[in-house]
Each structure stands twice: as C-alpha cells, then as structure tokens.
CSV table of C-alpha atoms in Angstrom, one decimal:
chain,number,residue,atom,x,y,z
A,112,MET,CA,-41.5,130.8,-105.5
A,113,ARG,CA,-44.7,130.9,-105.0
A,114,LYS,CA,-46.8,133.4,-102.2
A,115,GLU,CA,-47.6,130.4,-100.1
A,116,SER,CA,-43.8,129.3,-99.0
A,117,ILE,CA,-42.6,132.6,-98.8
A,118,LEU,CA,-44.6,133.8,-96.7
A,119,LYS,CA,-44.4,130.5,-94.5
A,120,GLN,CA,-40.6,130.7,-94.4
A,121,VAL,CA,-41.1,134.2,-92.3
A,122,VAL,CA,-44.2,133.4,-90.2
A,123,LEU,CA,-42.0,129.4,-88.8
A,124,GLN,CA,-39.5,131.8,-88.4
A,125,GLU,CA,-40.7,134.1,-86.1
A,126,TYR,CA,-43.4,131.2,-84.8
A,127,GLY,CA,-41.9,128.0,-85.0
A,128,GLU,CA,-44.0,124.8,-86.0
A,129,LYS,CA,-46.2,122.6,-84.9
A,130,LYS,CA,-48.5,119.8,-87.2
A,131,HIS,CA,-51.4,120.0,-86.3
A,132,LEU,CA,-53.7,116.7,-86.1
A,133,LYS,CA,-57.1,116.8,-87.8
A,134,LEU,CA,-60.7,116.3,-86.4
A,135,THR,CA,-61.5,112.4,-87.1
A,136,ARG,CA,-65.0,111.9,-88.3
A,137,SER,CA,-65.8,110.9,-84.4
A,138,GLN,CA,-64.5,114.0,-82.5
A,139,PHE,CA,-66.6,116.3,-85.5
A,140,LEU,CA,-69.8,113.4,-84.2
A,141,LEU,CA,-69.1,114.2,-81.1
A,142,SER,CA,-69.8,118.2,-81.4
A,143,SER,CA,-73.2,117.4,-83.4
A,144,GLU,CA,-73.0,121.2,-84.0
A,145,PHE,CA,-71.0,121.7,-86.1
A,146,TYR,CA,-71.3,118.2,-87.8
A,147,SER,CA,-75.1,119.1,-88.6
A,148,GLU,CA,-73.7,122.8,-89.4
A,149,VAL,CA,-70.8,120.9,-92.1
A,150,GLU,CA,-74.1,117.7,-92.8
A,151,SER,CA,-76.5,121.1,-94.4
A,152,MET,CA,-73.6,122.9,-95.9
A,153,TYR,CA,-71.9,120.3,-98.4
A,154,LYS,CA,-75.4,119.1,-99.0
A,155,GLU,CA,-76.4,123.4,-100.3
A,156,LEU,CA,-73.0,123.0,-101.9
A,157,GLY,CA,-74.3,120.1,-104.2
A,158,GLY,CA,-72.4,117.2,-102.3
A,159,ILE,CA,-74.0,113.8,-103.6
A,160,LEU,CA,-72.5,112.0,-100.8
A,161,GLY,CA,-74.6,110.2,-98.0
A,162,GLU,CA,-71.9,112.2,-95.0
A,163,PRO,CA,-70.0,114.9,-95.5
A,164,PRO,CA,-66.1,114.2,-96.7
A,165,LEU,CA,-64.2,115.6,-93.2
A,166,THR,CA,-61.1,114.7,-95.4
A,167,PHE,CA,-59.3,117.6,-96.6
A,168,GLY,CA,-55.3,118.5,-97.0
A,169,SER,CA,-52.1,120.1,-95.3
A,170,TRP,CA,-52.8,123.6,-94.0
A,171,ASP,CA,-50.7,126.4,-95.7
A,172,ILE,CA,-48.7,127.1,-92.4
A,173,SER,CA,-48.9,125.7,-88.7
A,174,THR,CA,-48.0,127.2,-86.0
A,175,PRO,CA,-47.2,125.9,-82.2
A,176,GLU,CA,-50.0,129.4,-81.6
A,177,PHE,CA,-52.3,129.2,-84.8
A,178,ILE,CA,-52.8,128.1,-88.3
A,179,LEU,CA,-52.1,130.7,-90.8
A,180,GLU,CA,-54.2,129.6,-94.4
A,181,LEU,CA,-53.5,132.1,-97.9
A,182,ASP,CA,-56.4,132.5,-99.8
A,183,GLU,CA,-54.6,133.2,-103.1
A,184,GLU,CA,-57.3,134.4,-106.9
A,185,ASN,CA,-59.1,130.8,-106.9
A,186,HIS,CA,-61.4,131.2,-103.5
A,187,PHE,CA,-62.8,134.1,-103.5
A,188,ASN,CA,-66.3,133.3,-105.6
A,189,ARG,CA,-70.0,132.1,-105.6
A,190,TYR,CA,-69.7,129.3,-103.7
A,191,ARG,CA,-67.2,130.6,-101.3
A,192,LEU,CA,-69.7,133.3,-100.5
A,193,GLN,CA,-72.4,130.8,-99.9
A,194,THR,CA,-70.2,129.4,-97.2
A,195,LEU,CA,-69.7,133.0,-95.5
A,196,ASN,CA,-73.0,132.7,-95.3
A,197,SER,CA,-73.4,130.0,-92.0
A,198,SER,CA,-74.0,131.1,-88.5
A,199,ILE,CA,-69.8,129.8,-88.3
A,200,TYR,CA,-68.8,133.2,-88.9
A,201,GLN,CA,-70.4,135.3,-86.4
A,202,MET,CA,-68.4,132.9,-83.7
A,203,ILE,CA,-64.3,133.6,-85.2
A,204,ASN,CA,-63.5,136.4,-83.8
A,205,GLY,CA,-60.2,138.7,-86.0
A,206,PHE,CA,-62.7,137.3,-89.4
A,207,ARG,CA,-63.2,140.3,-91.8
A,208,LEU,CA,-66.0,138.7,-92.9
A,209,ASP,CA,-67.6,141.4,-95.3
A,210,GLU,CA,-64.6,141.4,-96.4
A,211,TYR,CA,-64.3,138.5,-97.5
A,212,MET,CA,-67.7,138.3,-98.5
A,213,ARG,CA,-67.0,141.8,-100.9
A,214,PHE,CA,-64.0,139.7,-102.2
A,215,CYS,CA,-66.5,136.4,-103.6
A,216,THR,CA,-68.4,139.4,-106.2
A,217,LEU,CA,-65.2,141.2,-106.7
A,218,TYR,CA,-62.6,138.7,-107.4
A,219,GLU,CA,-65.0,135.5,-108.9
A,220,TYR,CA,-63.8,136.4,-112.8
A,221,SER,CA,-60.3,136.1,-111.2
A,222,CYS,CA,-60.6,131.9,-110.1
A,223,ARG,CA,-59.6,129.6,-113.3
A,224,LYS,CA,-61.7,128.1,-115.1
A,225,HIS,CA,-59.9,125.6,-117.4
A,226,GLY,CA,-58.5,121.3,-116.5
A,227,GLY,CA,-58.4,121.3,-112.6
A,228,PHE,CA,-59.3,123.9,-111.7
A,229,TRP,CA,-62.6,123.7,-112.6
A,230,LYS,CA,-62.7,120.0,-112.1
A,231,ASN,CA,-60.7,117.0,-111.0
A,232,ASN,CA,-62.0,113.0,-110.5
A,233,SER,CA,-62.5,114.0,-106.9
A,234,SER,CA,-64.2,116.7,-107.0
A,235,GLU,CA,-66.8,115.1,-109.7
A,236,LYS,CA,-67.2,112.2,-107.3
A,237,LEU,CA,-68.4,113.9,-104.3
A,238,PHE,CA,-70.6,117.6,-106.4
A,239,VAL,CA,-72.6,116.9,-109.2
A,240,LYS,CA,-71.0,117.3,-112.1
A,241,SER,CA,-69.9,120.5,-113.9
A,242,ASP,CA,-70.7,121.9,-116.2
A,243,ASP,CA,-68.2,122.8,-119.2
A,244,ASN,CA,-64.9,124.5,-118.6
A,245,GLY,CA,-66.0,128.5,-117.9
A,246,CYS,CA,-70.0,128.3,-117.6
A,247,LEU,CA,-71.7,128.9,-114.5
A,248,ASP,CA,-74.7,128.9,-115.6
A,249,GLY,CA,-75.3,125.8,-114.7
A,250,ALA,CA,-74.2,123.6,-111.9
A,251,GLY,CA,-71.1,125.0,-112.9
A,252,SER,CA,-67.7,123.4,-111.3
A,253,SER,CA,-67.0,121.2,-109.2
A,254,ARG,CA,-63.8,122.4,-107.7
A,255,TRP,CA,-64.0,125.7,-107.1
A,256,ARG,CA,-67.6,124.1,-104.4
A,257,GLN,CA,-65.4,121.9,-103.1
A,258,ARG,CA,-62.9,124.0,-102.2
A,259,ALA,CA,-65.2,126.7,-101.0
A,260,PHE,CA,-66.2,123.6,-98.6
A,261,TYR,CA,-63.2,123.0,-97.6
A,262,ASP,CA,-62.3,126.4,-96.8
A,263,PHE,CA,-65.5,125.5,-94.1
A,264,LEU,CA,-64.0,122.8,-92.7
A,265,ARG,CA,-61.3,124.4,-91.9
A,266,ASP,CA,-62.7,126.4,-90.0
A,267,VAL,CA,-65.3,124.7,-88.6
A,268,THR,CA,-61.8,122.6,-87.4
A,269,GLY,CA,-60.4,125.4,-85.8
A,270,LEU,CA,-63.1,126.3,-84.0
A,271,ILE,CA,-64.1,123.2,-82.1
A,272,LYS,CA,-60.2,122.5,-82.4
A,273,GLU,CA,-60.0,125.7,-80.3
A,274,ILE,CA,-57.1,126.7,-82.4
A,275,PRO,CA,-57.3,130.3,-84.1
A,276,VAL,CA,-57.8,129.6,-88.6
A,277,ILE,CA,-56.4,133.0,-89.6
A,278,ARG,CA,-57.1,133.5,-93.0
A,279,LEU,CA,-55.2,136.1,-95.4
A,280,SER,CA,-56.6,137.3,-98.4
A,281,ILE,CA,-54.3,138.2,-101.2
A,282,TYR,CA,-57.4,140.8,-102.1
A,283,GLN,CA,-56.5,142.2,-98.1
A,284,THR,CA,-54.6,145.9,-97.9
A,285,PHE,CA,-51.8,146.4,-94.8
A,286,LYS,CA,-50.3,150.2,-94.9
A,287,GLY,CA,-51.7,151.6,-98.9
A,288,ARG,CA,-50.4,148.0,-100.3
A,289,LYS,CA,-52.2,144.7,-101.3
A,290,VAL,CA,-50.8,141.9,-99.6
A,291,TYR,CA,-50.5,140.7,-103.1
A,292,ASP,CA,-47.4,142.8,-104.0
A,293,ILE,CA,-46.6,142.6,-99.8
A,294,ILE,CA,-45.7,138.9,-100.3
A,295,GLU,CA,-44.2,139.6,-103.7
A,296,SER,CA,-41.7,141.7,-102.6
A,297,LYS,CA,-40.2,139.3,-100.2
A,298,ASP,CA,-39.8,142.5,-97.7
A,299,LYS,CA,-38.9,140.0,-95.0
A,300,ALA,CA,-39.7,142.9,-92.2
A,301,MET,CA,-42.5,144.5,-94.2
A,302,ILE,CA,-44.4,140.5,-94.3
A,303,LEU,CA,-43.7,140.7,-90.5
A,304,ASP,CA,-45.1,143.2,-89.3
A,305,LEU,CA,-48.3,142.3,-92.2
A,306,VAL,CA,-48.5,138.7,-90.2
A,307,ARG,CA,-47.3,140.2,-86.6
A,308,THR,CA,-50.1,143.4,-87.2
A,309,THR,CA,-53.1,140.0,-89.2
A,310,VAL,CA,-52.5,137.8,-86.3
A,311,LYS,CA,-53.0,140.4,-82.4
A,312,GLU,CA,-55.9,140.7,-84.6
A,313,TRP,CA,-57.6,136.9,-85.0
A,314,MET,CA,-55.7,136.0,-81.2
C-alpha cells in the first residue's frame, strides 16, 4: 500500500472527508496580490505560456477542517526551493520553512530523474524544454518545475480559501523517528499521534 493511502485511511477515519473545490481563474484574479505572485513565480520557474496554468490534480487528503499534503521524495529539489523564497510562506502558520528549504538541498538526489518523472507531454508544454534525463546543468527537468509550481499553487489556494493546506514531509522526524518510517510501519496509534500533533501546530 502506498504511503499516502496508509496515511489517508487514518486521517479520514479521525477527521472525516470533505471535497474542497479548486479556485477558478476568476477567483484567482479577484485576489490580485496572490495572482501576481503566482504569475511571477511561473515565469521564474521557466513557464513559457502567456498566463500561468491554474489547474492542478486532486488534493492528497481532504477533510472538513484542513487539507493534508504528504510530500514524498519527488517534492524536494532546487525548483521547490525557489518557490519557498516567496513571501507567501511568511503568511502560513505552522509551515516549517527552514526545514523544508534544507530538505530541498539535502534530498534532491532522491528525486527520480527518468521517464515521466523528468518530463512528460504536459510539463514540456508549460515549461522550458528539459535537458537529457538527469542533467541539471542547463534547463534541467520540466516535470520537476511543474511539480514545484503546483505545490506552490496549492499553498496559495489555501491562503485564498482560508483553509490550512498542511504539509507533512517524509523527511520530518517525530518522537525520534522519520515520518517515512512511521507511515511504513502502519502503526495506527503512532500515525494518529503524528497527525494530531501536526494538525495542532498548523491550526
């Protein structure tokens, strides 16, 4: 079972489930300061369209009170670090910014550098064309850029909608253990303790 599925099972049993609608482009435009930041970040990340794409995939875990995103290996690299320099992260209570920035540097080597993890049809249409698999000296990876941008977009969405988008990294430690290991253990009591503590920090 995937780590996200293990975590989701525990979270929804404790907090319940509620689907949160995404923002429309019109709603983004009404929040002009945030839209301007999104537009600027898209260009900084090598976006090639006239307007930033505002549609991302489903939330990882969606409850009535908060949204929980589990950040695994592919979410930590130089492009995500670039987004974390945005001023929006000073507005998010509970976000472990310094820790996340450190993870982006320490664990970039764990990001997958092949096939669809490096580039795909969607990412190549939205960002500068990728270099050869694994080559980060030039344009790097369009898929890494895309993932970093969509993570940023999710965080901005949470601010506009005023619902916490809580991020849990597999590299964080809790009571002396890596989050990765806690989830993999399938120890329900331990996972629930981790989630309750994390939610308390963010809410």
